[in-house]
């Protein structure tokens, strides 16, 4: 993408003579890279949101357990930590799928 941008931008200087036209041409050249960046931002934000939801689920689960007074604070903290670690591990496993989704979306645009 970057290489294509620079080639396109260099061509703008060969094709146009006015600064305004050159700038407009360069802006057009940057659209694919900007689109890719937007796709990446969006998918990473969705990924982070899913992790956060998993962590919130763990937190809520163990707040309920704390309220029930069935376990000590240390037991609850250990279980909560295990829940969060498991949730994060599950999401780490999904990173290759996330990468594939990002590549696929960028290729479509």
PDB file of N, CA and C in Angstrom:
ATOM      1  N   UNK A   1       0.816  -1.199   0.000  1.00  0.00           N
ATOM      2  CA  UNK A   1       0.000   0.000   0.000  1.00  0.00           C
ATOM      3  C   UNK A   1       0.860   1.264   0.000  1.00  0.00           C
ATOM      4  N   UNK A   2       1.868   1.266   0.863  1.00  0.00           N
ATOM      5  CA  UNK A   2       2.714   2.453   0.939  1.00  0.00           C
ATOM      6  C   UNK A   2       3.488   2.673  -0.362  1.00  0.00           C
ATOM      7  N   UNK A   3       3.996   1.585  -0.910  1.00  0.00           N
ATOM      8  CA  UNK A   3       4.751   1.693  -2.159  1.00  0.00           C
ATOM      9  C   UNK A   3       3.844   2.229  -3.270  1.00  0.00           C
ATOM     10  N   UNK A   4       2.623   1.707  -3.329  1.00  0.00           N
ATOM     11  CA  UNK A   4       1.661   2.175  -4.321  1.00  0.00           C
ATOM     12  C   UNK A   4       1.340   3.649  -4.141  1.00  0.00           C
ATOM     13  N   UNK A   5       1.222   4.061  -2.878  1.00  0.00           N
ATOM     14  CA  UNK A   5       0.959   5.475  -2.595  1.00  0.00           C
ATOM     15  C   UNK A   5       2.090   6.349  -3.134  1.00  0.00           C
ATOM     16  N   UNK A   6       3.329   5.974  -2.837  1.00  0.00           N
ATOM     17  CA  UNK A   6       4.461   6.802  -3.259  1.00  0.00           C
ATOM     18  C   UNK A   6       4.598   6.840  -4.780  1.00  0.00           C
ATOM     19  N   UNK A   7       4.340   5.722  -5.436  1.00  0.00           N
ATOM     20  CA  UNK A   7       4.389   5.712  -6.903  1.00  0.00           C
ATOM     21  C   UNK A   7       3.305   6.620  -7.471  1.00  0.00           C
ATOM     22  N   UNK A   8       2.111   6.501  -6.902  1.00  0.00           N
ATOM     23  CA  UNK A   8       0.989   7.324  -7.350  1.00  0.00           C
ATOM     24  C   UNK A   8       1.291   8.807  -7.118  1.00  0.00           C
ATOM     25  N   UNK A   9       1.792   9.127  -5.930  1.00  0.00           N
ATOM     26  CA  UNK A   9       2.099  10.525  -5.598  1.00  0.00           C
ATOM     27  C   UNK A   9       3.179  11.085  -6.526  1.00  0.00           C
ATOM     28  N   UNK A  10       4.191  10.287  -6.822  1.00  0.00           N
ATOM     29  CA  UNK A  10       5.245  10.739  -7.740  1.00  0.00           C
ATOM     30  C   UNK A  10       4.657  11.013  -9.119  1.00  0.00           C
ATOM     31  N   UNK A  11       3.716  10.189  -9.534  1.00  0.00           N
ATOM     32  CA  UNK A  11       3.059  10.370 -10.824  1.00  0.00           C
ATOM     33  C   UNK A  11       2.251  11.672 -10.853  1.00  0.00           C
ATOM     34  N   UNK A  12       1.734  12.084  -9.698  1.00  0.00           N
ATOM     35  CA  UNK A  12       0.974  13.340  -9.629  1.00  0.00           C
ATOM     36  C   UNK A  12       1.836  14.521 -10.074  1.00  0.00           C
ATOM     37  N   UNK A  13       3.111  14.494  -9.699  1.00  0.00           N
ATOM     38  CA  UNK A  13       4.014  15.586 -10.074  1.00  0.00           C
ATOM     39  C   UNK A  13       4.300  15.581 -11.571  1.00  0.00           C
ATOM     40  N   UNK A  14       4.268  14.395 -12.170  1.00  0.00           N
ATOM     41  CA  UNK A  14       4.497  14.300 -13.614  1.00  0.00           C
ATOM     42  C   UNK A  14       3.253  14.687 -14.402  1.00  0.00           C
ATOM     43  N   UNK A  15       2.090  14.441 -13.818  1.00  0.00           N
ATOM     44  CA  UNK A  15       0.829  14.636 -14.531  1.00  0.00           C
ATOM     45  C   UNK A  15       0.283  16.054 -14.402  1.00  0.00           C
ATOM     46  N   UNK A  16       0.406  16.651 -13.219  1.00  0.00           N
ATOM     47  CA  UNK A  16      -0.213  17.957 -12.965  1.00  0.00           C
ATOM     48  C   UNK A  16       0.843  19.035 -12.757  1.00  0.00           C
ATOM     49  N   UNK A  17       0.454  20.263 -13.044  1.00  0.00           N
ATOM     50  CA  UNK A  17       1.392  21.382 -12.937  1.00  0.00           C
ATOM     51  C   UNK A  17       1.072  22.303 -11.755  1.00  0.00           C
ATOM     52  N   UNK A  18      -0.191  22.435 -11.398  1.00  0.00           N
ATOM     53  CA  UNK A  18      -0.541  23.359 -10.311  1.00  0.00           C
ATOM     54  C   UNK A  18      -0.482  22.641  -8.962  1.00  0.00           C
ATOM     55  N   UNK A  19      -0.144  23.418  -7.946  1.00  0.00           N
ATOM     56  CA  UNK A  19      -0.039  22.869  -6.590  1.00  0.00           C
ATOM     57  C   UNK A  19      -1.385  22.291  -6.146  1.00  0.00           C
ATOM     58  N   UNK A  20      -2.455  22.977  -6.470  1.00  0.00           N
ATOM     59  CA  UNK A  20      -3.793  22.517  -6.077  1.00  0.00           C
ATOM     60  C   UNK A  20      -4.104  21.155  -6.685  1.00  0.00           C
ATOM     61  N   UNK A  21      -3.824  21.000  -7.956  1.00  0.00           N
ATOM     62  CA  UNK A  21      -4.090  19.720  -8.624  1.00  0.00           C
ATOM     63  C   UNK A  21      -3.179  18.616  -8.099  1.00  0.00           C
ATOM     64  N   UNK A  22      -1.933  18.959  -7.848  1.00  0.00           N
ATOM     65  CA  UNK A  22      -0.987  17.968  -7.304  1.00  0.00           C
ATOM     66  C   UNK A  22      -1.453  17.506  -5.929  1.00  0.00           C
ATOM     67  N   UNK A  23      -1.859  18.462  -5.085  1.00  0.00           N
ATOM     68  CA  UNK A  23      -2.329  18.102  -3.743  1.00  0.00           C
ATOM     69  C   UNK A  23      -3.577  17.224  -3.806  1.00  0.00           C
ATOM     70  N   UNK A  24      -4.494  17.569  -4.691  1.00  0.00           N
ATOM     71  CA  UNK A  24      -5.715  16.768  -4.838  1.00  0.00           C
ATOM     72  C   UNK A  24      -5.377  15.358  -5.311  1.00  0.00           C
ATOM     73  N   UNK A  25      -4.454  15.269  -6.237  1.00  0.00           N
ATOM     74  CA  UNK A  25      -4.026  13.968  -6.750  1.00  0.00           C
ATOM     75  C   UNK A  25      -3.392  13.135  -5.637  1.00  0.00           C
ATOM     76  N   UNK A  26      -2.526  13.764  -4.839  1.00  0.00           N
ATOM     77  CA  UNK A  26      -1.866  13.050  -3.740  1.00  0.00           C
ATOM     78  C   UNK A  26      -2.896  12.580  -2.709  1.00  0.00           C
ATOM     79  N   UNK A  27      -3.885  13.420  -2.430  1.00  0.00           N
ATOM     80  CA  UNK A  27      -4.950  13.013  -1.503  1.00  0.00           C
ATOM     81  C   UNK A  27      -5.680  11.782  -2.033  1.00  0.00           C
ATOM     82  N   UNK A  28      -5.946  11.770  -3.335  1.00  0.00           N
ATOM     83  CA  UNK A  28      -6.590  10.594  -3.942  1.00  0.00           C
ATOM     84  C   UNK A  28      -5.704   9.360  -3.817  1.00  0.00           C
ATOM     85  N   UNK A  29      -4.404   9.563  -3.944  1.00  0.00           N
ATOM     86  CA  UNK A  29      -3.465   8.436  -3.827  1.00  0.00           C
ATOM     87  C   UNK A  29      -3.482   7.834  -2.422  1.00  0.00           C
ATOM     88  N   UNK A  30      -3.771   8.657  -1.430  1.00  0.00           N
ATOM     89  CA  UNK A  30      -3.732   8.187  -0.040  1.00  0.00           C
ATOM     90  C   UNK A  30      -4.994   7.437   0.378  1.00  0.00           C
ATOM     91  N   UNK A  31      -6.024   7.448  -0.441  1.00  0.00           N
ATOM     92  CA  UNK A  31      -7.298   6.816  -0.066  1.00  0.00           C
ATOM     93  C   UNK A  31      -7.148   5.328   0.257  1.00  0.00           C
ATOM     94  N   UNK A  32      -6.460   4.525  -0.551  1.00  0.00           N
ATOM     95  CA  UNK A  32      -6.339   3.100  -0.195  1.00  0.00           C
ATOM     96  C   UNK A  32      -5.668   2.868   1.164  1.00  0.00           C
ATOM     97  N   UNK A  33      -4.618   3.624   1.462  1.00  0.00           N
ATOM     98  CA  UNK A  33      -3.934   3.461   2.751  1.00  0.00           C
ATOM     99  C   UNK A  33      -4.832   3.911   3.895  1.00  0.00           C
ATOM    100  N   UNK A  34      -5.563   4.999   3.695  1.00  0.00           N
ATOM    101  CA  UNK A  34      -6.484   5.472   4.730  1.00  0.00           C
ATOM    102  C   UNK A  34      -7.608   4.467   4.958  1.00  0.00           C
ATOM    103  N   UNK A  35      -8.104   3.900   3.878  1.00  0.00           N
ATOM    104  CA  UNK A  35      -9.156   2.890   3.990  1.00  0.00           C
ATOM    105  C   UNK A  35      -8.649   1.685   4.768  1.00  0.00           C
ATOM    106  N   UNK A  36      -7.452   1.240   4.457  1.00  0.00           N
ATOM    107  CA  UNK A  36      -6.861   0.105   5.177  1.00  0.00           C
ATOM    108  C   UNK A  36      -6.693   0.438   6.655  1.00  0.00           C
ATOM    109  N   UNK A  37      -6.237   1.636   6.935  1.00  0.00           N
ATOM    110  CA  UNK A  37      -6.054   2.058   8.322  1.00  0.00           C
ATOM    111  C   UNK A  37      -7.397   2.069   9.061  1.00  0.00           C
ATOM    112  N   UNK A  38      -8.449   2.522   8.399  1.00  0.00           N
ATOM    113  CA  UNK A  38      -9.780   2.531   9.013  1.00  0.00           C
ATOM    114  C   UNK A  38     -10.271   1.113   9.299  1.00  0.00           C
ATOM    115  N   UNK A  39     -10.024   0.201   8.373  1.00  0.00           N
ATOM    116  CA  UNK A  39     -10.414  -1.200   8.576  1.00  0.00           C
ATOM    117  C   UNK A  39      -9.680  -1.767   9.788  1.00  0.00           C
ATOM    118  N   UNK A  40      -8.389  -1.517   9.856  1.00  0.00           N
ATOM    119  CA  UNK A  40      -7.585  -2.032  10.973  1.00  0.00           C
ATOM    120  C   UNK A  40      -8.087  -1.460  12.292  1.00  0.00           C
ATOM    121  N   UNK A  41      -8.289  -0.152  12.336  1.00  0.00           N
ATOM    122  CA  UNK A  41      -8.784   0.481  13.571  1.00  0.00           C
ATOM    123  C   UNK A  41     -10.115  -0.120  14.006  1.00  0.00           C
ATOM    124  N   UNK A  42     -11.009  -0.275  13.053  1.00  0.00           N
ATOM    125  CA  UNK A  42     -12.342  -0.799  13.358  1.00  0.00           C
ATOM    126  C   UNK A  42     -12.280  -2.224  13.898  1.00  0.00           C
ATOM    127  N   UNK A  43     -11.528  -3.076  13.230  1.00  0.00           N
ATOM    128  CA  UNK A  43     -11.442  -4.476  13.658  1.00  0.00           C
ATOM    129  C   UNK A  43     -10.727  -4.618  15.001  1.00  0.00           C
ATOM    130  N   UNK A  44      -9.681  -3.841  15.211  1.00  0.00           N
ATOM    131  CA  UNK A  44      -8.971  -3.893  16.496  1.00  0.00           C
ATOM    132  C   UNK A  44      -9.884  -3.378  17.612  1.00  0.00           C
ATOM    133  N   UNK A  45     -10.655  -2.338  17.341  1.00  0.00           N
ATOM    134  CA  UNK A  45     -11.595  -1.819  18.342  1.00  0.00           C
ATOM    135  C   UNK A  45     -12.643  -2.873  18.692  1.00  0.00           C
ATOM    136  N   UNK A  46     -13.156  -3.566  17.679  1.00  0.00           N
ATOM    137  CA  UNK A  46     -14.134  -4.635  17.941  1.00  0.00           C
ATOM    138  C   UNK A  46     -13.501  -5.757  18.760  1.00  0.00           C
ATOM    139  N   UNK A  47     -12.266  -6.099  18.449  1.00  0.00           N
ATOM    140  CA  UNK A  47     -11.535  -7.133  19.182  1.00  0.00           C
ATOM    141  C   UNK A  47     -11.364  -6.716  20.644  1.00  0.00           C
ATOM    142  N   UNK A  48     -10.949  -5.480  20.864  1.00  0.00           N
ATOM    143  CA  UNK A  48     -10.774  -4.977  22.228  1.00  0.00           C
ATOM    144  C   UNK A  48     -12.102  -4.948  22.978  1.00  0.00           C
ATOM    145  N   UNK A  49     -13.157  -4.590  22.276  1.00  0.00           N
ATOM    146  CA  UNK A  49     -14.485  -4.562  22.894  1.00  0.00           C
ATOM    147  C   UNK A  49     -14.898  -5.957  23.359  1.00  0.00           C
ATOM    148  N   UNK A  50     -14.612  -6.964  22.540  1.00  0.00           N
ATOM    149  CA  UNK A  50     -14.952  -8.343  22.935  1.00  0.00           C
ATOM    150  C   UNK A  50     -14.137  -8.776  24.154  1.00  0.00           C
ATOM    151  N   UNK A  51     -12.871  -8.406  24.203  1.00  0.00           N
ATOM    152  CA  UNK A  51     -12.049  -8.722  25.380  1.00  0.00           C
ATOM    153  C   UNK A  51     -12.626  -8.029  26.608  1.00  0.00           C
ATOM    154  N   UNK A  52     -12.952  -6.754  26.467  1.00  0.00           N
ATOM    155  CA  UNK A  52     -13.510  -6.009  27.595  1.00  0.00           C
ATOM    156  C   UNK A  52     -14.810  -6.626  28.092  1.00  0.00           C
ATOM    157  N   UNK A  53     -15.672  -7.056  27.173  1.00  0.00           N
ATOM    158  CA  UNK A  53     -16.924  -7.702  27.577  1.00  0.00           C
ATOM    159  C   UNK A  53     -16.648  -8.979  28.357  1.00  0.00           C
ATOM    160  N   UNK A  54     -15.663  -9.745  27.923  1.00  0.00           N
ATOM    161  CA  UNK A  54     -15.306 -10.976  28.633  1.00  0.00           C
ATOM    162  C   UNK A  54     -14.805 -10.664  30.040  1.00  0.00           C
ATOM    163  N   UNK A  55     -13.999  -9.632  30.152  1.00  0.00           N
ATOM    164  CA  UNK A  55     -13.468  -9.243  31.462  1.00  0.00           C
ATOM    165  C   UNK A  55     -14.590  -8.743  32.368  1.00  0.00           C
ATOM    166  N   UNK A  56     -15.493  -7.963  31.811  1.00  0.00           N
ATOM    167  CA  UNK A  56     -16.634  -7.479  32.592  1.00  0.00           C
ATOM    168  C   UNK A  56     -17.488  -8.650  33.058  1.00  0.00           C
ATOM    169  N   UNK A  57     -17.682  -9.626  32.178  1.00  0.00           N
ATOM    170  CA  UNK A  57     -18.440 -10.831  32.561  1.00  0.00           C
ATOM    171  C   UNK A  57     -17.781 -11.506  33.763  1.00  0.00           C
ATOM    172  N   UNK A  58     -16.466 -11.660  33.722  1.00  0.00           N
ATOM    173  CA  UNK A  58     -15.742 -12.267  34.852  1.00  0.00           C
ATOM    174  C   UNK A  58     -15.939 -11.440  36.115  1.00  0.00           C
ATOM    175  N   UNK A  59     -15.796 -10.151  35.971  1.00  0.00           N
ATOM    176  CA  UNK A  59     -15.925  -9.259  37.127  1.00  0.00           C
ATOM    177  C   UNK A  59     -17.316  -9.380  37.749  1.00  0.00           C
ATOM    178  N   UNK A  60     -18.351  -9.335  36.916  1.00  0.00           N
ATOM    179  CA  UNK A  60     -19.723  -9.430  37.425  1.00  0.00           C
ATOM    180  C   UNK A  60     -19.979 -10.781  38.079  1.00  0.00           C
ATOM    181  N   UNK A  61     -19.460 -11.814  37.458  1.00  0.00           N
ATOM    182  CA  UNK A  61     -19.634 -13.170  37.995  1.00  0.00           C
ATOM    183  C   UNK A  61     -19.066 -13.268  39.409  1.00  0.00           C
ATOM    184  N   UNK A  62     -17.916 -12.680  39.617  1.00  0.00           N
ATOM    185  CA  UNK A  62     -17.270 -12.818  40.919  1.00  0.00           C
ATOM    186  C   UNK A  62     -17.723 -11.762  41.917  1.00  0.00           C
ATOM    187  N   UNK A  63     -18.336 -10.687  41.449  1.00  0.00           N
ATOM    188  CA  UNK A  63     -18.987  -9.763  42.379  1.00  0.00           C
ATOM    189  C   UNK A  63     -20.207 -10.439  42.997  1.00  0.00           C
ATOM    190  N   UNK A  64     -20.939 -11.187  42.167  1.00  0.00           N
ATOM    191  CA  UNK A  64     -22.083 -11.948  42.682  1.00  0.00           C
ATOM    192  C   UNK A  64     -21.617 -12.981  43.701  1.00  0.00           C
ATOM    193  N   UNK A  65     -20.511 -13.632  43.401  1.00  0.00           N
ATOM    194  CA  UNK A  65     -19.984 -14.642  44.316  1.00  0.00           C
ATOM    195  C   UNK A  65     -19.529 -13.994  45.622  1.00  0.00           C
ATOM    196  N   UNK A  66     -18.944 -12.824  45.524  1.00  0.00           N
ATOM    197  CA  UNK A  66     -18.502 -12.111  46.726  1.00  0.00           C
ATOM    198  C   UNK A  66     -19.717 -11.772  47.598  1.00  0.00           C
ATOM    199  N   UNK A  67     -20.797 -11.355  46.945  1.00  0.00           N
ATOM    200  CA  UNK A  67     -22.009 -10.998  47.684  1.00  0.00           C
ATOM    201  C   UNK A  67     -22.635 -12.200  48.385  1.00  0.00           C
ATOM    202  N   UNK A  68     -22.416 -13.388  47.827  1.00  0.00           N
ATOM    203  CA  UNK A  68     -23.004 -14.596  48.424  1.00  0.00           C
ATOM    204  C   UNK A  68     -22.215 -15.085  49.642  1.00  0.00           C
ATOM    205  N   UNK A  69     -20.987 -14.579  49.814  1.00  0.00           N
ATOM    206  CA  UNK A  69     -20.126 -14.939  50.958  1.00  0.00           C
ATOM    207  C   UNK A  69     -19.810 -16.436  51.009  1.00  0.00           C
ATOM    208  N   UNK A  70     -19.767 -17.097  49.862  1.00  0.00           N
ATOM    209  CA  UNK A  70     -19.446 -18.532  49.841  1.00  0.00           C
ATOM    210  C   UNK A  70     -17.947 -18.794  49.895  1.00  0.00           C
ATOM    211  N   UNK A  71     -17.150 -17.854  49.455  1.00  0.00           N
ATOM    212  CA  UNK A  71     -15.697 -18.040  49.399  1.00  0.00           C
ATOM    213  C   UNK A  71     -14.986 -16.851  50.037  1.00  0.00           C
ATOM    214  N   UNK A  72     -13.720 -17.059  50.359  1.00  0.00           N
ATOM    215  CA  UNK A  72     -12.916 -15.961  50.899  1.00  0.00           C
ATOM    216  C   UNK A  72     -12.540 -15.010  49.763  1.00  0.00           C
ATOM    217  N   UNK A  73     -12.110 -13.820  50.142  1.00  0.00           N
ATOM    218  CA  UNK A  73     -11.684 -12.826  49.147  1.00  0.00           C
ATOM    219  C   UNK A  73     -10.555 -13.373  48.277  1.00  0.00           C
ATOM    220  N   UNK A  74      -9.605 -14.079  48.884  1.00  0.00           N
ATOM    221  CA  UNK A  74      -8.487 -14.645  48.118  1.00  0.00           C
ATOM    222  C   UNK A  74      -8.972 -15.682  47.115  1.00  0.00           C
ATOM    223  N   UNK A  75      -9.909 -16.530  47.526  1.00  0.00           N
ATOM    224  CA  UNK A  75     -10.449 -17.538  46.602  1.00  0.00           C
ATOM    225  C   UNK A  75     -11.164 -16.860  45.437  1.00  0.00           C
ATOM    226  N   UNK A  76     -11.947 -15.858  45.758  1.00  0.00           N
ATOM    227  CA  UNK A  76     -12.677 -15.133  44.714  1.00  0.00           C
ATOM    228  C   UNK A  76     -11.693 -14.441  43.768  1.00  0.00           C
ATOM    229  N   UNK A  77     -10.666 -13.822  44.319  1.00  0.00           N
ATOM    230  CA  UNK A  77      -9.665 -13.135  43.492  1.00  0.00           C
ATOM    231  C   UNK A  77      -8.945 -14.116  42.574  1.00  0.00           C
ATOM    232  N   UNK A  78      -8.597 -15.276  43.096  1.00  0.00           N
ATOM    233  CA  UNK A  78      -7.927 -16.295  42.268  1.00  0.00           C
ATOM    234  C   UNK A  78      -8.838 -16.772  41.143  1.00  0.00           C
ATOM    235  N   UNK A  79     -10.104 -17.029  41.467  1.00  0.00           N
ATOM    236  CA  UNK A  79     -11.051 -17.475  40.437  1.00  0.00           C
ATOM    237  C   UNK A  79     -11.262 -16.380  39.388  1.00  0.00           C
ATOM    238  N   UNK A  80     -11.368 -15.149  39.837  1.00  0.00           N
ATOM    239  CA  UNK A  80     -11.553 -14.036  38.901  1.00  0.00           C
ATOM    240  C   UNK A  80     -10.340 -13.902  37.987  1.00  0.00           C
ATOM    241  N   UNK A  81      -9.157 -14.009  38.560  1.00  0.00           N
ATOM    242  CA  UNK A  81      -7.939 -13.915  37.758  1.00  0.00           C
ATOM    243  C   UNK A  81      -7.889 -15.043  36.733  1.00  0.00           C
ATOM    244  N   UNK A  82      -8.251 -16.241  37.146  1.00  0.00           N
ATOM    245  CA  UNK A  82      -8.267 -17.380  36.223  1.00  0.00           C
ATOM    246  C   UNK A  82      -9.277 -17.136  35.097  1.00  0.00           C
ATOM    247  N   UNK A  83     -10.438 -16.620  35.444  1.00  0.00           N
ATOM    248  CA  UNK A  83     -11.470 -16.323  34.444  1.00  0.00           C
ATOM    249  C   UNK A  83     -10.945 -15.313  33.420  1.00  0.00           C
ATOM    250  N   UNK A  84     -10.324 -14.258  33.908  1.00  0.00           N
ATOM    251  CA  UNK A  84      -9.804 -13.218  33.017  1.00  0.00           C
ATOM    252  C   UNK A  84      -8.679 -13.764  32.142  1.00  0.00           C
ATOM    253  N   UNK A  85      -7.774 -14.527  32.741  1.00  0.00           N
ATOM    254  CA  UNK A  85      -6.675 -15.115  31.961  1.00  0.00           C
ATOM    255  C   UNK A  85      -7.214 -16.036  30.874  1.00  0.00           C
ATOM    256  N   UNK A  86      -8.225 -16.823  31.202  1.00  0.00           N
ATOM    257  CA  UNK A  86      -8.829 -17.724  30.204  1.00  0.00           C
ATOM    258  C   UNK A  86      -9.467 -16.928  29.076  1.00  0.00           C
ATOM    259  N   UNK A  87     -10.171 -15.870  29.427  1.00  0.00           N
ATOM    260  CA  UNK A  87     -10.821 -15.039  28.413  1.00  0.00           C
ATOM    261  C   UNK A  87      -9.786 -14.421  27.480  1.00  0.00           C
ATOM    262  N   UNK A  88      -8.703 -13.919  28.046  1.00  0.00           N
ATOM    263  CA  UNK A  88      -7.656 -13.305  27.225  1.00  0.00           C
ATOM    264  C   UNK A  88      -6.992 -14.350  26.332  1.00  0.00           C
ATOM    265  N   UNK A  89      -6.728 -15.537  26.887  1.00  0.00           N
ATOM    266  CA  UNK A  89      -6.130 -16.618  26.073  1.00  0.00           C
ATOM    267  C   UNK A  89      -7.036 -16.970  24.894  1.00  0.00           C
ATOM    268  N   UNK A  90      -8.340 -17.056  25.147  1.00  0.00           N
ATOM    269  CA  UNK A  90      -9.287 -17.354  24.057  1.00  0.00           C
ATOM    270  C   UNK A  90      -9.185 -16.308  22.952  1.00  0.00           C
ATOM    271  N   UNK A  91      -9.040 -15.069  23.340  1.00  0.00           N
ATOM    272  CA  UNK A  91      -8.955 -14.010  22.339  1.00  0.00           C
ATOM    273  C   UNK A  91      -7.608 -14.016  21.620  1.00  0.00           C
ATOM    274  N   UNK A  92      -6.558 -14.359  22.313  1.00  0.00           N
ATOM    275  CA  UNK A  92      -5.241 -14.457  21.666  1.00  0.00           C
ATOM    276  C   UNK A  92      -5.282 -15.522  20.573  1.00  0.00           C
ATOM    277  N   UNK A  93      -5.962 -16.609  20.846  1.00  0.00           N
ATOM    278  CA  UNK A  93      -6.096 -17.684  19.857  1.00  0.00           C
ATOM    279  C   UNK A  93      -6.797 -17.175  18.599  1.00  0.00           C
ATOM    280  N   UNK A  94      -7.658 -16.177  18.752  1.00  0.00           N
ATOM    281  CA  UNK A  94      -8.428 -15.648  17.616  1.00  0.00           C
ATOM    282  C   UNK A  94      -7.675 -14.606  16.789  1.00  0.00           C
ATOM    283  N   UNK A  95      -6.481 -14.247  17.190  1.00  0.00           N
ATOM    284  CA  UNK A  95      -5.734 -13.211  16.462  1.00  0.00           C
ATOM    285  C   UNK A  95      -5.475 -13.595  14.998  1.00  0.00           C
ATOM    286  N   UNK A  96      -5.099 -14.841  14.682  1.00  0.00           N
ATOM    287  CA  UNK A  96      -4.933 -15.173  13.258  1.00  0.00           C
ATOM    288  C   UNK A  96      -6.220 -14.966  12.447  1.00  0.00           C
ATOM    289  N   UNK A  97      -7.355 -15.273  13.045  1.00  0.00           N
ATOM    290  CA  UNK A  97      -8.632 -15.051  12.370  1.00  0.00           C
ATOM    291  C   UNK A  97      -8.876 -13.552  12.176  1.00  0.00           C
ATOM    292  N   UNK A  98      -8.545 -12.768  13.178  1.00  0.00           N
ATOM    293  CA  UNK A  98      -8.672 -11.315  13.083  1.00  0.00           C
ATOM    294  C   UNK A  98      -7.797 -10.789  11.948  1.00  0.00           C
ATOM    295  N   UNK A  99      -6.578 -11.278  11.875  1.00  0.00           N
ATOM    296  CA  UNK A  99      -5.649 -10.870  10.819  1.00  0.00           C
ATOM    297  C   UNK A  99      -6.212 -11.219   9.443  1.00  0.00           C
ATOM    298  N   UNK A 100      -6.756 -12.417   9.320  1.00  0.00           N
ATOM    299  CA  UNK A 100      -7.338 -12.844   8.043  1.00  0.00           C
ATOM    300  C   UNK A 100      -8.525 -11.962   7.664  1.00  0.00           C
ATOM    301  N   UNK A 101      -9.350 -11.622   8.638  1.00  0.00           N
ATOM    302  CA  UNK A 101     -10.500 -10.752   8.382  1.00  0.00           C
ATOM    303  C   UNK A 101     -10.036  -9.388   7.895  1.00  0.00           C
ATOM    304  N   UNK A 102      -9.040  -8.842   8.552  1.00  0.00           N
ATOM    305  CA  UNK A 102      -8.514  -7.532   8.154  1.00  0.00           C
ATOM    306  C   UNK A 102      -7.961  -7.586   6.734  1.00  0.00           C
ATOM    307  N   UNK A 103      -7.165  -8.604   6.440  1.00  0.00           N
ATOM    308  CA  UNK A 103      -6.594  -8.736   5.090  1.00  0.00           C
ATOM    309  C   UNK A 103      -7.690  -8.875   4.042  1.00  0.00           C
ATOM    310  N   UNK A 104      -8.703  -9.661   4.357  1.00  0.00           N
ATOM    311  CA  UNK A 104      -9.811  -9.873   3.426  1.00  0.00           C
ATOM    312  C   UNK A 104     -10.563  -8.571   3.157  1.00  0.00           C
ATOM    313  N   UNK A 105     -10.839  -7.823   4.204  1.00  0.00           N
ATOM    314  CA  UNK A 105     -11.569  -6.562   4.034  1.00  0.00           C
ATOM    315  C   UNK A 105     -10.752  -5.541   3.249  1.00  0.00           C
ATOM    316  N   UNK A 106      -9.458  -5.503   3.508  1.00  0.00           N
ATOM    317  CA  UNK A 106      -8.601  -4.560   2.778  1.00  0.00           C
ATOM    318  C   UNK A 106      -8.538  -4.944   1.300  1.00  0.00           C
ATOM    319  N   UNK A 107      -8.470  -6.233   1.025  1.00  0.00           N
ATOM    320  CA  UNK A 107      -8.402  -6.695  -0.365  1.00  0.00           C
ATOM    321  C   UNK A 107      -9.675  -6.345  -1.135  1.00  0.00           C
ATOM    322  N   UNK A 108     -10.821  -6.322  -0.443  1.00  0.00           N
ATOM    323  CA  UNK A 108     -12.097  -6.005  -1.091  1.00  0.00           C
ATOM    324  C   UNK A 108     -12.201  -4.535  -1.479  1.00  0.00           C
ATOM    325  N   UNK A 109     -11.476  -3.692  -0.764  1.00  0.00           N
ATOM    326  CA  UNK A 109     -11.667  -2.242  -0.950  1.00  0.00           C
ATOM    327  C   UNK A 109     -10.745  -1.648  -1.960  1.00  0.00           C
TER     328      UNK A 109
END
